[in-house]
Amino acid sequence: MIARTYEFEDRAFDPALARSVSGLDYMRGVLRGDYPGAPIASTLGFTLVEVDVGRAVFEGTPERFVYNPIGVVHGGYAATLLDSAMGCAVHSTLPAGKAYTTVDLSISLVRAITSKTGTVRSEASVIHSGGSIVTAQGRVVGLDGTLYAHATTTCLVLSPR
């Protein structure tokens, strides 16, 4: 048995702070380290590396602790990378005072990821940004451009009280 320890951001998400600035400003603050990122990123070993209006990119290098019993990276790793990137791309389009939640997530895993794959990128972009619904698409690719998974999401825009 191999023991694994890691550190994660212990600052709690502050919804009032997040709603006080635009989604893009908040996501740029996460990228700079001003605001906490999602602890799941530390758990699975990936990080936000780019964000702009309607676009977000995460990178990670999968290791054996994210394998499934058949000897390849668990599909949940790619799913989490895609959900994270697409959600952040959606968030980056929201004005101050708005939030979102995912209502649909569809993923296609097209090639196995292993520790030999090396670093992968989850690149996401918004397809449609409306007042109530935002859709986005994402791809998990190797640094050489090899496609490993792709996905789409539909998010509901919320106006928290």
PDB file of C-alpha atoms in Angstrom:
ATOM      1  CA  MET A   1       0.000   0.000   0.000  1.00  0.00           C
ATOM      2  CA  ILE A   2       1.300   3.433  -0.921  1.00  0.00           C
ATOM      3  CA  ALA A   3       0.260   6.379   1.213  1.00  0.00           C
ATOM      4  CA  ARG A   4      -0.620   9.628  -0.503  1.00  0.00           C
ATOM      5  CA  THR A   5      -0.853  12.998   1.189  1.00  0.00           C
ATOM      6  CA  TYR A   6      -1.623  16.346  -0.362  1.00  0.00           C
ATOM      7  CA  GLU A   7      -2.533  19.869   0.578  1.00  0.00           C
ATOM      8  CA  PHE A   8      -5.662  21.675  -0.491  1.00  0.00           C
ATOM      9  CA  GLU A   9      -7.053  25.167  -0.218  1.00  0.00           C
ATOM     10  CA  ASP A  10      -8.778  25.527   3.143  1.00  0.00           C
ATOM     11  CA  ARG A  11     -10.347  28.927   2.513  1.00  0.00           C
ATOM     12  CA  ALA A  12     -14.079  28.444   2.163  1.00  0.00           C
ATOM     13  CA  PHE A  13     -16.030  29.644  -0.857  1.00  0.00           C
ATOM     14  CA  ASP A  14     -17.778  32.938  -0.026  1.00  0.00           C
ATOM     15  CA  PRO A  15     -20.958  33.212  -2.129  1.00  0.00           C
ATOM     16  CA  ALA A  16     -21.518  36.884  -1.250  1.00  0.00           C
ATOM     17  CA  LEU A  17     -17.997  37.764  -2.401  1.00  0.00           C
ATOM     18  CA  ALA A  18     -18.376  35.699  -5.576  1.00  0.00           C
ATOM     19  CA  ARG A  19     -21.625  37.491  -6.451  1.00  0.00           C
ATOM     20  CA  SER A  20     -20.125  40.933  -5.779  1.00  0.00           C
ATOM     21  CA  VAL A  21     -17.873  40.766  -8.854  1.00  0.00           C
ATOM     22  CA  SER A  22     -18.341  39.540 -12.409  1.00  0.00           C
ATOM     23  CA  GLY A  23     -17.748  35.866 -13.089  1.00  0.00           C
ATOM     24  CA  LEU A  24     -14.669  36.721 -15.134  1.00  0.00           C
ATOM     25  CA  ASP A  25     -13.200  38.830 -12.334  1.00  0.00           C
ATOM     26  CA  TYR A  26     -13.892  36.051  -9.843  1.00  0.00           C
ATOM     27  CA  MET A  27     -12.312  33.371 -12.048  1.00  0.00           C
ATOM     28  CA  ARG A  28      -9.269  35.569 -12.669  1.00  0.00           C
ATOM     29  CA  GLY A  29      -9.030  35.971  -8.882  1.00  0.00           C
ATOM     30  CA  VAL A  30      -9.024  32.185  -8.512  1.00  0.00           C
ATOM     31  CA  LEU A  31      -6.271  31.942 -11.132  1.00  0.00           C
ATOM     32  CA  ARG A  32      -4.183  34.562  -9.261  1.00  0.00           C
ATOM     33  CA  GLY A  33      -4.815  32.872  -5.909  1.00  0.00           C
ATOM     34  CA  ASP A  34      -6.904  35.741  -4.509  1.00  0.00           C
ATOM     35  CA  TYR A  35      -9.937  33.456  -4.090  1.00  0.00           C
ATOM     36  CA  PRO A  36      -9.990  29.747  -3.271  1.00  0.00           C
ATOM     37  CA  GLY A  37     -10.158  27.221  -6.054  1.00  0.00           C
ATOM     38  CA  ALA A  38     -12.192  24.035  -5.766  1.00  0.00           C
ATOM     39  CA  PRO A  39     -10.547  21.508  -3.387  1.00  0.00           C
ATOM     40  CA  ILE A  40     -11.378  18.686  -5.860  1.00  0.00           C
ATOM     41  CA  ALA A  41      -8.600  20.027  -8.095  1.00  0.00           C
ATOM     42  CA  SER A  42      -6.015  19.339  -5.396  1.00  0.00           C
ATOM     43  CA  THR A  43      -7.557  15.959  -4.657  1.00  0.00           C
ATOM     44  CA  LEU A  44      -7.227  14.824  -8.282  1.00  0.00           C
ATOM     45  CA  GLY A  45      -4.076  16.790  -9.121  1.00  0.00           C
ATOM     46  CA  PHE A  46      -5.152  19.386 -11.682  1.00  0.00           C
ATOM     47  CA  THR A  47      -5.145  23.171 -11.786  1.00  0.00           C
ATOM     48  CA  LEU A  48      -6.725  26.133 -13.562  1.00  0.00           C
ATOM     49  CA  VAL A  49      -4.163  27.562 -16.004  1.00  0.00           C
ATOM     50  CA  GLU A  50      -6.155  29.940 -18.246  1.00  0.00           C
ATOM     51  CA  VAL A  51      -9.405  31.862 -18.086  1.00  0.00           C
ATOM     52  CA  ASP A  52     -10.992  34.477 -20.320  1.00  0.00           C
ATOM     53  CA  VAL A  53     -14.542  35.418 -21.282  1.00  0.00           C
ATOM     54  CA  GLY A  54     -16.284  32.170 -22.193  1.00  0.00           C
ATOM     55  CA  ARG A  55     -13.117  30.077 -21.947  1.00  0.00           C
ATOM     56  CA  ALA A  56     -11.286  28.099 -19.259  1.00  0.00           C
ATOM     57  CA  VAL A  57      -8.413  25.614 -19.325  1.00  0.00           C
ATOM     58  CA  PHE A  58      -7.275  23.162 -16.666  1.00  0.00           C
ATOM     59  CA  GLU A  59      -4.164  20.975 -16.754  1.00  0.00           C
ATOM     60  CA  GLY A  60      -3.319  17.832 -14.863  1.00  0.00           C
ATOM     61  CA  THR A  61      -0.948  14.908 -14.992  1.00  0.00           C
ATOM     62  CA  PRO A  62      -2.842  11.756 -14.019  1.00  0.00           C
ATOM     63  CA  GLU A  63      -1.061   9.335 -11.729  1.00  0.00           C
ATOM     64  CA  ARG A  64      -1.897   5.810 -10.608  1.00  0.00           C
ATOM     65  CA  PHE A  65      -4.117   6.995  -7.744  1.00  0.00           C
ATOM     66  CA  VAL A  66      -6.771   7.974 -10.331  1.00  0.00           C
ATOM     67  CA  TYR A  67      -6.734   4.551 -12.030  1.00  0.00           C
ATOM     68  CA  ASN A  68      -9.698   2.213 -12.201  1.00  0.00           C
ATOM     69  CA  PRO A  69      -9.443  -1.567 -11.622  1.00  0.00           C
ATOM     70  CA  ILE A  70      -8.703  -2.300 -15.309  1.00  0.00           C
ATOM     71  CA  GLY A  71      -5.428  -0.362 -15.346  1.00  0.00           C
ATOM     72  CA  VAL A  72      -6.315   2.980 -16.948  1.00  0.00           C
ATOM     73  CA  VAL A  73      -7.312   6.394 -15.633  1.00  0.00           C
ATOM     74  CA  HIS A  74     -10.883   6.329 -14.306  1.00  0.00           C
ATOM     75  CA  GLY A  75     -13.401   8.061 -16.576  1.00  0.00           C
ATOM     76  CA  GLY A  76     -14.351  10.254 -13.639  1.00  0.00           C
ATOM     77  CA  TYR A  77     -10.993  12.003 -13.918  1.00  0.00           C
ATOM     78  CA  ALA A  78     -11.746  13.230 -17.448  1.00  0.00           C
ATOM     79  CA  ALA A  79     -15.351  13.936 -16.433  1.00  0.00           C
ATOM     80  CA  THR A  80     -14.215  16.083 -13.519  1.00  0.00           C
ATOM     81  CA  LEU A  81     -11.701  17.958 -15.681  1.00  0.00           C
ATOM     82  CA  LEU A  82     -14.410  18.646 -18.260  1.00  0.00           C
ATOM     83  CA  ASP A  83     -17.073  19.613 -15.717  1.00  0.00           C
ATOM     84  CA  SER A  84     -14.583  21.976 -14.038  1.00  0.00           C
ATOM     85  CA  ALA A  85     -13.421  23.653 -17.245  1.00  0.00           C
ATOM     86  CA  MET A  86     -16.901  23.999 -18.736  1.00  0.00           C
ATOM     87  CA  GLY A  87     -18.321  25.301 -15.447  1.00  0.00           C
ATOM     88  CA  CYS A  88     -15.565  27.897 -15.156  1.00  0.00           C
ATOM     89  CA  ALA A  89     -16.065  28.929 -18.792  1.00  0.00           C
ATOM     90  CA  VAL A  90     -19.761  29.433 -18.025  1.00  0.00           C
ATOM     91  CA  HIS A  91     -18.965  31.303 -14.794  1.00  0.00           C
ATOM     92  CA  SER A  92     -16.664  33.659 -16.705  1.00  0.00           C
ATOM     93  CA  THR A  93     -19.634  34.965 -18.728  1.00  0.00           C
ATOM     94  CA  LEU A  94     -21.844  35.874 -15.770  1.00  0.00           C
ATOM     95  CA  PRO A  95     -22.390  39.433 -14.561  1.00  0.00           C
ATOM     96  CA  ALA A  96     -22.048  40.296 -10.875  1.00  0.00           C
ATOM     97  CA  GLY A  97     -24.982  39.025  -8.827  1.00  0.00           C
ATOM     98  CA  LYS A  98     -25.534  35.856 -10.874  1.00  0.00           C
ATOM     99  CA  ALA A  99     -24.671  32.221 -10.207  1.00  0.00           C
ATOM    100  CA  TYR A 100     -25.171  28.991 -12.135  1.00  0.00           C
ATOM    101  CA  THR A 101     -25.740  25.310 -11.678  1.00  0.00           C
ATOM    102  CA  THR A 102     -25.158  22.417 -14.045  1.00  0.00           C
ATOM    103  CA  VAL A 103     -28.351  20.748 -15.286  1.00  0.00           C
ATOM    104  CA  ASP A 104     -26.865  18.460 -17.929  1.00  0.00           C
ATOM    105  CA  LEU A 105     -23.438  16.968 -18.562  1.00  0.00           C
ATOM    106  CA  SER A 106     -22.708  14.648 -21.491  1.00  0.00           C
ATOM    107  CA  ILE A 107     -19.270  13.093 -21.910  1.00  0.00           C
ATOM    108  CA  SER A 108     -17.698  10.875 -24.554  1.00  0.00           C
ATOM    109  CA  LEU A 109     -14.488   9.071 -23.613  1.00  0.00           C
ATOM    110  CA  VAL A 110     -12.748   8.303 -26.903  1.00  0.00           C
ATOM    111  CA  ARG A 111      -9.284   7.081 -25.862  1.00  0.00           C
ATOM    112  CA  ALA A 112      -7.815   5.620 -22.669  1.00  0.00           C
ATOM    113  CA  ILE A 113      -5.692   7.908 -20.495  1.00  0.00           C
ATOM    114  CA  THR A 114      -2.783   6.331 -18.614  1.00  0.00           C
ATOM    115  CA  SER A 115       0.118   7.661 -16.570  1.00  0.00           C
ATOM    116  CA  LYS A 116       2.150   7.366 -19.807  1.00  0.00           C
ATOM    117  CA  THR A 117      -0.170   9.910 -21.460  1.00  0.00           C
ATOM    118  CA  GLY A 118       1.492  12.693 -19.497  1.00  0.00           C
ATOM    119  CA  THR A 119      -0.111  16.051 -18.889  1.00  0.00           C
ATOM    120  CA  VAL A 120      -3.594  16.578 -20.281  1.00  0.00           C
ATOM    121  CA  ARG A 121      -5.507  19.806 -20.847  1.00  0.00           C
ATOM    122  CA  SER A 122      -9.220  20.309 -20.470  1.00  0.00           C
ATOM    123  CA  GLU A 123     -10.140  23.198 -22.758  1.00  0.00           C
ATOM    124  CA  ALA A 124     -13.661  24.559 -22.584  1.00  0.00           C
ATOM    125  CA  SER A 125     -15.606  27.275 -24.350  1.00  0.00           C
ATOM    126  CA  VAL A 126     -19.121  28.658 -24.144  1.00  0.00           C
ATOM    127  CA  ILE A 127     -21.368  27.859 -27.110  1.00  0.00           C
ATOM    128  CA  HIS A 128     -24.398  29.937 -26.090  1.00  0.00           C
ATOM    129  CA  SER A 129     -24.840  32.461 -23.293  1.00  0.00           C
ATOM    130  CA  GLY A 130     -28.412  33.499 -22.605  1.00  0.00           C
ATOM    131  CA  GLY A 131     -30.226  35.064 -19.687  1.00  0.00           C
ATOM    132  CA  SER A 132     -31.340  31.697 -18.273  1.00  0.00           C
ATOM    133  CA  ILE A 133     -29.323  29.006 -20.052  1.00  0.00           C
ATOM    134  CA  VAL A 134     -25.625  28.786 -20.918  1.00  0.00           C
ATOM    135  CA  THR A 135     -24.181  25.881 -22.904  1.00  0.00           C
ATOM    136  CA  ALA A 136     -20.528  24.966 -23.220  1.00  0.00           C
ATOM    137  CA  GLN A 137     -18.279  22.376 -24.808  1.00  0.00           C
ATOM    138  CA  GLY A 138     -14.976  20.923 -23.717  1.00  0.00           C
ATOM    139  CA  ARG A 139     -12.186  18.617 -24.826  1.00  0.00           C
ATOM    140  CA  VAL A 140      -9.506  16.710 -22.928  1.00  0.00           C
ATOM    141  CA  VAL A 141      -6.376  16.611 -25.056  1.00  0.00           C
ATOM    142  CA  GLY A 142      -2.765  15.623 -24.599  1.00  0.00           C
ATOM    143  CA  LEU A 143      -0.076  18.239 -25.045  1.00  0.00           C
ATOM    144  CA  ASP A 144       0.447  16.769 -28.522  1.00  0.00           C
ATOM    145  CA  GLY A 145      -3.217  17.476 -29.402  1.00  0.00           C
ATOM    146  CA  THR A 146      -4.437  13.864 -29.076  1.00  0.00           C
ATOM    147  CA  LEU A 147      -8.145  13.839 -28.151  1.00  0.00           C
ATOM    148  CA  TYR A 148      -9.076  11.711 -25.108  1.00  0.00           C
ATOM    149  CA  ALA A 149     -12.593  12.945 -24.292  1.00  0.00           C
ATOM    150  CA  HIS A 150     -15.123  15.597 -25.255  1.00  0.00           C
ATOM    151  CA  ALA A 151     -18.259  16.895 -23.597  1.00  0.00           C
ATOM    152  CA  THR A 152     -21.093  19.389 -23.531  1.00  0.00           C
ATOM    153  CA  THR A 153     -22.945  20.945 -20.644  1.00  0.00           C
ATOM    154  CA  THR A 154     -26.078  22.964 -20.054  1.00  0.00           C
ATOM    155  CA  CYS A 155     -26.139  25.325 -17.094  1.00  0.00           C
ATOM    156  CA  LEU A 156     -29.019  27.234 -15.523  1.00  0.00           C
ATOM    157  CA  VAL A 157     -28.312  30.880 -14.639  1.00  0.00           C
ATOM    158  CA  LEU A 158     -29.504  31.748 -11.128  1.00  0.00           C
ATOM    159  CA  SER A 159     -30.331  35.014  -9.411  1.00  0.00           C
ATOM    160  CA  PRO A 160     -29.668  34.213  -5.741  1.00  0.00           C
ATOM    161  CA  ARG A 161     -31.616  36.177  -3.164  1.00  0.00           C
TER     162      ARG A 161
END
